[in-house]
Short mmCIF file of C-alpha atoms and ligand atoms in Angstrom, two decimals:
data_model
loop_
_atom_site.label_atom_id
_atom_site.label_comp_id
_atom_site.label_asym_id
_atom_site.label_seq_id
_atom_site.Cartn_x
_atom_site.Cartn_y
_atom_site.Cartn_z
CA UNK A 1 4.30 17.32 -0.78
CA UNK A 2 6.45 15.46 1.69
CA UNK A 3 7.26 11.76 1.55
CA UNK A 4 8.51 8.98 3.76
CA UNK A 5 9.26 5.33 2.91
CA UNK A 6 10.89 2.37 4.60
CA UNK A 7 10.97 -1.39 4.14
CA UNK A 8 12.43 -3.75 6.71
CA UNK A 9 12.99 -7.51 7.01
CA UNK A 10 11.65 -7.44 10.57
CA UNK A 11 13.10 -9.49 13.46
CA UNK A 12 12.19 -13.04 12.43
CA UNK A 13 11.94 -13.63 8.69
CA UNK A 14 15.15 -14.62 6.84
CA UNK A 15 14.47 -12.28 3.89
CA UNK A 16 12.29 -9.34 2.86
CA UNK A 17 9.51 -10.29 0.42
CA UNK A 18 7.86 -6.86 0.55
CA UNK A 19 8.54 -4.26 -2.15
CA UNK A 20 7.41 -0.67 -2.67
CA UNK A 21 7.69 2.31 -4.96
CA UNK A 22 7.63 6.03 -4.37
CA UNK A 23 7.82 7.92 -7.63
CA UNK A 24 7.31 11.66 -7.96
CA UNK A 25 5.76 12.32 -11.38
CA UNK A 26 5.53 16.10 -11.19
CA UNK A 27 6.57 17.85 -7.96
CA UNK A 28 5.05 21.22 -8.89
CA UNK A 29 1.64 19.73 -9.60
CA UNK A 30 1.81 17.31 -6.67
CA UNK A 31 1.60 14.10 -8.67
CA UNK A 32 3.14 10.88 -7.47
CA UNK A 33 2.79 7.10 -7.47
CA UNK A 34 3.01 5.17 -4.20
CA UNK A 35 2.69 1.39 -3.93
CA UNK A 36 3.29 -1.50 -1.53
CA UNK A 37 3.44 -5.20 -2.44
CA UNK A 38 3.74 -8.12 0.01
CA UNK A 39 4.94 -11.24 -1.77
CA UNK A 40 4.32 -14.88 -0.89
CA UNK A 41 5.64 -18.24 -2.12
CA UNK A 42 8.55 -20.55 -1.31
CA UNK A 43 12.12 -20.57 -2.72
CA UNK A 44 12.33 -16.77 -2.55
CA UNK A 45 9.48 -16.59 -5.08
CA UNK A 46 7.62 -14.04 -2.95
CA UNK A 47 10.42 -11.57 -3.54
CA UNK A 48 10.17 -12.16 -7.27
CA UNK A 49 6.39 -11.67 -7.27
CA UNK A 50 6.38 -8.42 -5.28
CA UNK A 51 9.29 -6.95 -7.29
CA UNK A 52 7.63 -7.89 -10.58
CA UNK A 53 4.31 -6.37 -9.49
CA UNK A 54 5.93 -3.09 -8.50
CA UNK A 55 8.10 -2.93 -11.65
CA UNK A 56 5.14 -3.60 -13.96
CA UNK A 57 2.88 -1.07 -12.22
CA UNK A 58 5.60 1.58 -12.17
CA UNK A 59 6.52 1.15 -15.82
CA UNK A 60 2.90 1.33 -16.96
CA UNK A 61 1.92 4.32 -14.86
CA UNK A 62 5.07 6.32 -15.65
CA UNK A 63 4.60 5.72 -19.38
CA UNK A 64 0.88 6.56 -19.47
CA UNK A 65 -0.39 8.59 -16.52
CA UNK A 66 0.21 12.06 -17.97
CA UNK A 67 -2.02 11.12 -20.92
CA UNK A 68 -4.95 9.98 -18.78
CA UNK A 69 -7.74 12.57 -18.61
CA UNK A 70 -10.17 12.72 -15.74
CA UNK A 71 -11.18 10.35 -12.97
CA UNK A 72 -12.47 7.52 -15.16
CA UNK A 73 -9.34 7.24 -17.31
CA UNK A 74 -7.01 7.42 -14.32
CA UNK A 75 -8.90 4.73 -12.42
CA UNK A 76 -9.18 2.54 -15.50
CA UNK A 77 -5.48 3.02 -16.28
CA UNK A 78 -4.46 2.17 -12.74
CA UNK A 79 -6.69 -0.93 -12.80
CA UNK A 80 -5.19 -2.05 -16.13
CA UNK A 81 -1.67 -1.60 -14.74
CA UNK A 82 -2.58 -3.88 -11.79
CA UNK A 83 -4.06 -6.49 -14.12
CA UNK A 84 -0.87 -6.27 -16.23
CA UNK A 85 1.16 -6.98 -13.08
CA UNK A 86 -1.04 -10.05 -12.44
CA UNK A 87 -0.42 -11.25 -16.02
CA UNK A 88 3.34 -10.72 -15.65
CA UNK A 89 3.41 -12.87 -12.51
CA UNK A 90 1.36 -15.64 -14.14
CA UNK A 91 3.75 -15.62 -17.12
CA UNK A 92 6.80 -15.80 -14.81
CA UNK A 93 5.22 -18.78 -13.00
CA UNK A 94 5.02 -20.64 -16.31
CA UNK A 95 8.72 -20.10 -16.97
CA UNK A 96 9.99 -21.62 -13.71
CA UNK A 97 8.31 -24.43 -11.71
CA UNK A 98 9.90 -23.19 -8.45
CA UNK A 99 7.76 -20.06 -8.86
CA UNK A 100 4.47 -21.90 -9.44
CA UNK A 101 2.75 -20.72 -6.26
CA UNK A 102 4.07 -17.19 -6.02
CA UNK A 103 1.78 -14.24 -5.54
CA UNK A 104 1.60 -10.80 -4.01
CA UNK A 105 -0.69 -8.17 -2.63
CA UNK A 106 -0.61 -4.77 -4.35
CA UNK A 107 -1.91 -1.48 -2.98
CA UNK A 108 -1.26 1.55 -5.18
CA UNK A 109 -2.17 5.21 -4.84
CA UNK A 110 -1.81 7.65 -7.71
CA UNK A 111 -1.69 11.15 -6.21
CA UNK A 112 -3.01 13.78 -8.59
CA UNK A 113 -3.25 17.17 -6.96
CA UNK A 114 -6.31 17.11 -4.71
CA UNK A 115 -7.27 13.55 -5.77
CA UNK A 116 -6.11 10.12 -4.70
CA UNK A 117 -6.74 7.23 -7.11
CA UNK A 118 -6.52 3.94 -5.27
CA UNK A 119 -6.10 0.47 -6.78
CA UNK A 120 -5.87 -2.55 -4.53
CA UNK A 121 -5.86 -6.31 -4.14
CA UNK A 122 -4.88 -8.36 -1.07
CA UNK A 123 -4.40 -7.33 2.54
CA UNK A 124 -1.88 -4.52 2.41
CA UNK A 125 -3.62 -1.26 3.29
CA UNK A 126 -3.99 2.42 2.47
CA UNK A 127 -5.03 4.81 5.24
CA UNK A 128 -5.90 8.49 5.10
CA UNK A 129 -5.03 10.49 8.20
CA UNK A 130 -6.86 13.82 8.22
CA UNK A 131 -5.13 17.07 9.12
CA UNK A 132 -7.42 17.09 12.20
CA UNK A 133 -6.13 13.66 13.29
CA UNK A 134 -8.86 11.18 12.32
CA UNK A 135 -7.85 8.04 10.41
CA UNK A 136 -9.81 6.18 7.72
CA UNK A 137 -8.87 2.85 6.16
CA UNK A 138 -9.30 3.38 2.41
CA UNK A 139 -8.92 -0.28 1.41
CA UNK A 140 -10.79 -3.47 2.32
CA UNK A 141 -8.57 -6.37 3.36
CA UNK A 142 -9.13 -9.18 0.85
CA UNK A 143 -8.79 -11.85 3.49
CA UNK A 144 -11.03 -14.28 5.36
CA UNK A 145 -10.44 -12.35 8.57
CA UNK A 146 -11.08 -9.01 6.83
CA UNK A 147 -14.53 -10.24 5.79
CA UNK A 148 -15.28 -11.21 9.40
CA UNK A 149 -14.27 -7.71 10.57
CA UNK A 150 -16.47 -6.05 7.94
CA UNK A 151 -19.35 -8.34 8.94
CA UNK A 152 -18.98 -7.22 12.55
CA UNK A 153 -18.02 -10.62 14.01
CA UNK A 154 -14.37 -9.71 14.78
CA UNK A 155 -12.80 -6.55 16.20
CA UNK A 156 -9.60 -4.96 14.84
CA UNK A 157 -7.66 -6.31 17.85
CA UNK A 158 -9.10 -9.83 17.45
CA UNK A 159 -8.21 -9.79 13.75
CA UNK A 160 -4.59 -8.81 14.57
CA UNK A 161 -4.22 -12.02 16.65
CA UNK A 162 -6.30 -14.36 14.50
CA UNK A 163 -4.48 -17.59 13.49
CA UNK A 164 -5.95 -17.43 9.96
CA UNK A 165 -5.17 -13.76 9.36
CA UNK A 166 -2.80 -14.66 6.49
CA UNK A 167 -5.49 -16.37 4.35
CA UNK A 168 -6.15 -14.07 1.38
CA UNK A 169 -9.26 -14.08 -0.79
CA UNK A 170 -7.56 -12.17 -3.65
CA UNK A 171 -3.95 -11.54 -4.68
CA UNK A 172 -1.92 -11.10 -7.85
CA UNK A 173 -0.60 -14.39 -9.28
CA UNK A 174 -3.25 -16.63 -7.73
CA UNK A 175 -5.43 -18.79 -9.94
CA UNK A 176 -8.81 -17.82 -8.45
CA UNK A 177 -10.86 -14.77 -9.30
CA UNK A 178 -8.83 -11.58 -9.09
CA UNK A 179 -10.58 -8.74 -7.24
CA UNK A 180 -9.17 -5.28 -7.94
CA UNK A 181 -10.87 -2.48 -5.99
CA UNK A 182 -10.65 0.99 -7.55
CA UNK A 183 -11.77 4.28 -6.02
CA UNK A 184 -11.09 7.99 -6.17
CA UNK A 185 -11.16 10.22 -3.12
CA UNK A 186 -10.30 13.82 -2.29
CA UNK A 187 -7.56 14.71 0.17
CA UNK A 188 -6.94 18.06 1.75
CA UNK A 189 -3.90 20.18 2.71
CA UNK A 190 -2.13 18.59 5.68
CA UNK A 191 -3.72 15.15 5.10
CA UNK A 192 -1.40 12.13 5.07
CA UNK A 193 -1.88 8.98 2.99
CA UNK A 194 -0.12 5.87 4.30
CA UNK A 195 0.37 2.55 2.51
CA UNK A 196 1.65 -0.41 4.52
CA UNK A 197 2.01 -4.18 4.60
CA UNK A 198 0.46 -6.43 7.25
CA UNK A 199 3.82 -6.60 9.06
CA UNK A 200 2.81 -3.16 10.38
CA UNK A 201 -0.94 -3.58 10.80
CA UNK A 202 -0.76 -6.90 12.70
CA UNK A 203 1.27 -5.10 15.41
CA UNK A 204 0.21 -1.44 15.28
CA UNK A 205 -3.41 -0.25 15.40
CA UNK A 206 -4.92 2.44 13.17
CA UNK A 207 -5.27 4.71 16.21
CA UNK A 208 -1.56 4.32 16.94
CA UNK A 209 -0.66 5.14 13.33
CA UNK A 210 -2.80 8.29 13.53
CA UNK A 211 -1.10 9.24 16.81
CA UNK A 212 2.39 8.94 15.25
CA UNK A 213 1.29 11.12 12.34
CA UNK A 214 -0.15 13.72 14.71
CA UNK A 215 3.06 13.90 16.76
CA UNK A 216 5.55 14.18 13.91
CA UNK A 217 6.79 17.65 12.96
CA UNK A 218 6.22 18.56 9.31
CA UNK A 219 9.95 19.10 8.71
CA UNK A 220 10.64 15.65 10.22
CA UNK A 221 8.02 13.92 8.06
CA UNK A 222 10.58 11.77 6.23
CA UNK A 223 11.24 9.85 9.48
CA UNK A 224 7.57 8.76 9.87
CA UNK A 225 8.01 5.42 8.07
CA UNK A 226 11.12 4.59 10.11
CA UNK A 227 9.26 5.35 13.36
CA UNK A 228 6.37 3.05 12.43
CA UNK A 229 8.75 0.26 11.37
CA UNK A 230 10.66 0.62 14.66
CA UNK A 231 7.38 0.41 16.61
CA UNK A 232 6.43 -2.87 14.86
CA UNK A 233 9.93 -4.27 15.44
CA UNK A 234 9.78 -3.35 19.14
CA UNK A 235 6.68 -5.60 19.35
CA UNK A 236 8.36 -8.61 17.77
CA UNK A 237 8.68 -7.71 14.09
CA UNK A 238 7.46 -11.18 13.10
CA UNK A 239 6.89 -10.26 9.44
CA UNK A 240 8.46 -7.95 6.86
CA UNK A 241 7.32 -4.34 7.44
CA UNK A 242 6.82 -1.69 4.77
CA UNK A 243 5.45 1.85 5.06
CA UNK A 244 5.14 4.49 2.31
CA UNK A 245 3.55 7.85 3.12
CA UNK A 246 2.87 11.23 1.56
CA UNK A 247 1.68 14.46 3.15
CA UNK A 248 -0.23 16.93 1.02
CA UNK A 249 1.28 20.40 1.00
CA UNK A 250 -0.60 23.57 1.83
CA UNK A 251 -0.86 24.65 -1.81
CA UNK A 252 -1.69 22.74 -4.98
CA UNK A 253 -1.09 24.23 -8.40
CA UNK A 254 -2.54 21.33 -10.41
MG1 MG B 301 3.32 -9.61 5.22
#
Protein backbone atom coordinates (compact mmCIF):
# COMPACT_ATOMS: atom_id res chain seq x y z
CA UNK A 1 0.00 0.00 0.00
CA UNK A 2 1.05 3.57 -0.58
CA UNK A 3 -0.10 6.56 1.43
CA UNK A 4 -0.29 10.31 1.21
CA UNK A 5 -1.51 12.86 3.79
CA UNK A 6 -1.48 16.61 4.19
CA UNK A 7 -3.31 19.19 6.28
CA UNK A 8 -3.10 22.91 5.63
CA UNK A 9 -4.47 26.08 7.23
CA UNK A 10 -5.43 27.42 3.80
CA UNK A 11 -5.06 31.07 2.73
CA UNK A 12 -7.66 32.80 4.92
CA UNK A 13 -8.35 31.11 8.25
CA UNK A 14 -6.15 32.13 11.22
CA UNK A 15 -5.72 28.52 12.44
CA UNK A 16 -6.20 24.93 11.32
CA UNK A 17 -9.19 23.21 12.96
CA UNK A 18 -8.90 20.08 10.81
CA UNK A 19 -7.15 16.96 12.11
CA UNK A 20 -6.36 13.57 10.60
CA UNK A 21 -4.74 10.23 11.28
CA UNK A 22 -2.92 7.76 9.09
CA UNK A 23 -1.97 4.68 11.04
CA UNK A 24 -0.56 1.52 9.48
CA UNK A 25 -1.74 -1.44 11.59
CA UNK A 26 -0.04 -4.23 9.66
CA UNK A 27 1.88 -3.37 6.49
CA UNK A 28 2.20 -6.98 5.29
CA UNK A 29 -1.53 -7.61 5.52
CA UNK A 30 -2.45 -4.16 4.19
CA UNK A 31 -4.33 -2.94 7.25
CA UNK A 32 -4.54 0.71 8.15
CA UNK A 33 -6.72 3.37 9.74
CA UNK A 34 -7.34 6.65 7.93
CA UNK A 35 -9.48 9.49 9.30
CA UNK A 36 -10.28 13.16 8.76
CA UNK A 37 -12.04 15.48 11.23
CA UNK A 38 -13.12 19.08 10.57
CA UNK A 39 -13.73 20.92 13.84
CA UNK A 40 -16.03 23.85 14.54
CA UNK A 41 -16.62 26.20 17.48
CA UNK A 42 -15.21 29.51 18.72
CA UNK A 43 -12.20 30.18 21.00
CA UNK A 44 -10.12 27.53 19.21
CA UNK A 45 -12.62 24.90 20.40
CA UNK A 46 -12.86 23.42 16.89
CA UNK A 47 -9.22 22.38 17.13
CA UNK A 48 -9.92 20.70 20.46
CA UNK A 49 -12.95 18.84 19.09
CA UNK A 50 -11.24 17.50 15.96
CA UNK A 51 -8.09 16.48 17.87
CA UNK A 52 -10.15 14.74 20.55
CA UNK A 53 -12.21 12.88 17.95
CA UNK A 54 -9.12 11.63 16.13
CA UNK A 55 -7.32 10.67 19.37
CA UNK A 56 -10.33 8.74 20.71
CA UNK A 57 -10.94 6.91 17.43
CA UNK A 58 -7.27 6.05 17.02
CA UNK A 59 -6.85 4.76 20.56
CA UNK A 60 -9.95 2.58 20.34
CA UNK A 61 -9.22 1.10 16.93
CA UNK A 62 -5.53 0.44 17.66
CA UNK A 63 -6.42 -1.31 20.92
CA UNK A 64 -9.22 -3.46 19.49
CA UNK A 65 -9.17 -3.88 15.71
CA UNK A 66 -6.99 -7.00 15.56
CA UNK A 67 -9.53 -8.78 17.78
CA UNK A 68 -12.53 -7.95 15.60
CA UNK A 69 -13.65 -10.88 13.44
CA UNK A 70 -15.54 -10.41 10.23
CA UNK A 71 -17.46 -7.56 8.66
CA UNK A 72 -20.09 -7.15 11.37
CA UNK A 73 -17.63 -6.86 14.26
CA UNK A 74 -15.38 -4.46 12.37
CA UNK A 75 -18.26 -2.19 11.41
CA UNK A 76 -19.74 -2.33 14.89
CA UNK A 77 -16.34 -1.64 16.46
CA UNK A 78 -15.71 1.31 14.18
CA UNK A 79 -19.19 2.69 14.94
CA UNK A 80 -18.61 2.32 18.69
CA UNK A 81 -15.27 4.14 18.39
CA UNK A 82 -17.05 7.05 16.66
CA UNK A 83 -19.74 7.15 19.34
CA UNK A 84 -16.97 7.11 21.99
CA UNK A 85 -15.42 10.15 20.27
CA UNK A 86 -18.82 11.90 20.44
CA UNK A 87 -19.05 11.10 24.18
CA UNK A 88 -15.51 12.40 24.78
CA UNK A 89 -16.37 15.72 23.12
CA UNK A 90 -19.61 16.08 25.11
CA UNK A 91 -17.67 15.41 28.33
CA UNK A 92 -15.01 18.00 27.40
CA UNK A 93 -17.77 20.55 26.74
CA UNK A 94 -19.04 20.07 30.29
CA UNK A 95 -15.59 20.79 31.73
CA UNK A 96 -15.09 24.18 30.06
CA UNK A 97 -17.85 26.67 29.13
CA UNK A 98 -15.70 28.15 26.32
CA UNK A 99 -16.01 24.75 24.60
CA UNK A 100 -19.80 24.50 24.92
CA UNK A 101 -20.56 24.66 21.19
CA UNK A 102 -17.65 22.69 19.80
CA UNK A 103 -18.14 19.85 17.38
CA UNK A 104 -16.50 18.05 14.50
CA UNK A 105 -17.11 15.93 11.46
CA UNK A 106 -15.43 12.52 11.41
CA UNK A 107 -14.85 10.30 8.39
CA UNK A 108 -12.88 7.12 9.08
CA UNK A 109 -11.83 4.22 6.87
CA UNK A 110 -10.44 1.01 8.30
CA UNK A 111 -8.52 -0.73 5.51
CA UNK A 112 -8.47 -4.49 5.93
CA UNK A 113 -6.91 -6.23 2.95
CA UNK A 114 -9.48 -6.18 0.17
CA UNK A 115 -12.14 -4.49 2.36
CA UNK A 116 -12.79 -0.91 3.35
CA UNK A 117 -14.89 -0.32 6.48
CA UNK A 118 -16.25 3.20 6.48
CA UNK A 119 -17.69 5.13 9.43
CA UNK A 120 -18.89 8.69 8.97
CA UNK A 121 -20.73 11.69 10.32
CA UNK A 122 -20.76 15.26 8.96
CA UNK A 123 -19.66 16.63 5.61
CA UNK A 124 -16.08 15.47 5.23
CA UNK A 125 -15.92 12.83 2.50
CA UNK A 126 -14.45 9.52 1.43
CA UNK A 127 -14.02 8.82 -2.29
CA UNK A 128 -12.95 5.68 -4.09
CA UNK A 129 -11.05 6.21 -7.33
CA UNK A 130 -10.98 3.03 -9.39
CA UNK A 131 -7.82 1.78 -11.09
CA UNK A 132 -9.65 2.53 -14.37
CA UNK A 133 -10.18 6.17 -13.36
CA UNK A 134 -13.83 6.40 -12.26
CA UNK A 135 -14.61 8.10 -8.94
CA UNK A 136 -17.36 7.25 -6.45
CA UNK A 137 -18.28 9.26 -3.36
CA UNK A 138 -18.57 6.67 -0.57
CA UNK A 139 -20.11 8.99 2.03
CA UNK A 140 -23.28 11.12 2.12
CA UNK A 141 -22.75 14.71 3.23
CA UNK A 142 -24.75 15.21 6.42
CA UNK A 143 -25.66 18.75 5.50
CA UNK A 144 -28.73 20.68 4.34
CA UNK A 145 -27.10 21.21 0.95
CA UNK A 146 -26.07 17.54 0.73
CA UNK A 147 -29.72 16.52 1.10
CA UNK A 148 -30.68 18.89 -1.72
CA UNK A 149 -28.00 17.33 -3.97
CA UNK A 150 -29.22 13.80 -3.17
CA UNK A 151 -32.80 14.90 -3.87
CA UNK A 152 -31.74 16.17 -7.29
CA UNK A 153 -32.54 19.86 -6.70
CA UNK A 154 -28.89 21.05 -6.64
CA UNK A 155 -25.88 20.09 -8.77
CA UNK A 156 -22.39 19.45 -7.37
CA UNK A 157 -21.23 22.84 -8.70
CA UNK A 158 -24.25 24.67 -7.23
CA UNK A 159 -23.64 23.00 -3.86
CA UNK A 160 -19.98 24.15 -3.89
CA UNK A 161 -21.16 27.80 -4.09
CA UNK A 162 -24.23 27.55 -1.86
CA UNK A 163 -24.31 30.13 0.99
CA UNK A 164 -25.68 27.52 3.43
CA UNK A 165 -23.20 24.78 2.53
CA UNK A 166 -21.73 24.84 6.07
CA UNK A 167 -25.02 23.89 7.81
CA UNK A 168 -24.59 20.31 9.08
CA UNK A 169 -27.39 17.91 9.96
CA UNK A 170 -25.11 15.63 12.03
CA UNK A 171 -21.71 16.04 13.71
CA UNK A 172 -19.88 14.81 16.79
CA UNK A 173 -20.45 17.00 19.87
CA UNK A 174 -23.78 18.44 18.76
CA UNK A 175 -26.85 17.99 20.93
CA UNK A 176 -29.23 16.73 18.21
CA UNK A 177 -29.52 13.19 16.93
CA UNK A 178 -26.16 11.75 15.94
CA UNK A 179 -26.18 9.94 12.59
CA UNK A 180 -23.26 7.55 12.05
CA UNK A 181 -23.25 5.86 8.63
CA UNK A 182 -21.41 2.53 8.46
CA UNK A 183 -20.66 0.46 5.36
CA UNK A 184 -18.24 -2.10 4.03
CA UNK A 185 -17.04 -2.14 0.44
CA UNK A 186 -14.46 -4.01 -1.61
CA UNK A 187 -11.53 -2.26 -3.24
CA UNK A 188 -9.24 -3.65 -5.89
CA UNK A 189 -5.51 -3.50 -6.72
CA UNK A 190 -4.64 -0.01 -7.95
CA UNK A 191 -7.74 1.60 -6.41
CA UNK A 192 -7.25 4.75 -4.33
CA UNK A 193 -9.33 5.77 -1.31
CA UNK A 194 -9.29 9.49 -0.48
CA UNK A 195 -10.61 11.18 2.66
CA UNK A 196 -10.88 14.96 2.69
CA UNK A 197 -12.44 17.95 4.42
CA UNK A 198 -14.77 20.44 2.73
CA UNK A 199 -11.87 22.87 2.30
CA UNK A 200 -10.96 20.64 -0.65
CA UNK A 201 -14.39 19.68 -1.96
CA UNK A 202 -15.80 23.24 -2.01
CA UNK A 203 -13.03 24.18 -4.47
CA UNK A 204 -12.12 20.97 -6.33
CA UNK A 205 -14.66 18.71 -8.07
CA UNK A 206 -14.73 14.91 -7.85
CA UNK A 207 -13.76 14.73 -11.54
CA UNK A 208 -10.70 16.89 -10.85
CA UNK A 209 -9.69 14.69 -7.91
CA UNK A 210 -9.96 11.61 -10.14
CA UNK A 211 -7.86 13.35 -12.80
CA UNK A 212 -5.07 14.12 -10.30
CA UNK A 213 -5.07 10.49 -9.17
CA UNK A 214 -4.91 9.27 -12.76
CA UNK A 215 -1.94 11.52 -13.59
CA UNK A 216 0.22 10.75 -10.56
CA UNK A 217 2.97 8.16 -10.94
CA UNK A 218 2.76 5.29 -8.45
CA UNK A 219 6.23 6.05 -7.05
CA UNK A 220 5.18 9.70 -6.56
CA UNK A 221 1.95 8.77 -4.78
CA UNK A 222 3.00 10.40 -1.50
CA UNK A 223 2.78 13.84 -3.16
CA UNK A 224 -0.93 13.40 -4.12
CA UNK A 225 -2.29 15.08 -0.97
CA UNK A 226 0.08 18.04 -1.37
CA UNK A 227 -0.99 18.48 -5.00
CA UNK A 228 -4.69 18.54 -4.08
CA UNK A 229 -4.07 20.99 -1.21
CA UNK A 230 -2.08 23.25 -3.55
CA UNK A 231 -4.93 23.16 -6.09
CA UNK A 232 -7.47 24.27 -3.44
CA UNK A 233 -5.11 27.02 -2.24
CA UNK A 234 -4.61 28.27 -5.80
CA UNK A 235 -8.39 28.82 -5.91
CA UNK A 236 -8.51 30.87 -2.73
CA UNK A 237 -7.97 28.34 0.06
CA UNK A 238 -10.80 29.90 2.08
CA UNK A 239 -11.01 27.01 4.56
CA UNK A 240 -8.63 24.53 6.17
CA UNK A 241 -7.78 21.72 3.72
CA UNK A 242 -7.03 18.10 4.63
CA UNK A 243 -6.44 15.10 2.38
CA UNK A 244 -5.52 11.53 3.41
CA UNK A 245 -5.18 8.84 0.74
CA UNK A 246 -4.16 5.21 0.33
CA UNK A 247 -3.51 3.21 -2.82
CA UNK A 248 -4.03 -0.55 -2.72
CA UNK A 249 -0.99 -2.52 -3.80
CA UNK A 250 -1.01 -5.17 -6.48
CA UNK A 251 -0.86 -8.04 -3.99
CA UNK A 252 -2.69 -8.66 -0.73
CA UNK A 253 -1.59 -11.38 1.66
CA UNK A 254 -4.39 -10.89 4.21
MG1 LIG B 1 -13.98 22.83 6.73
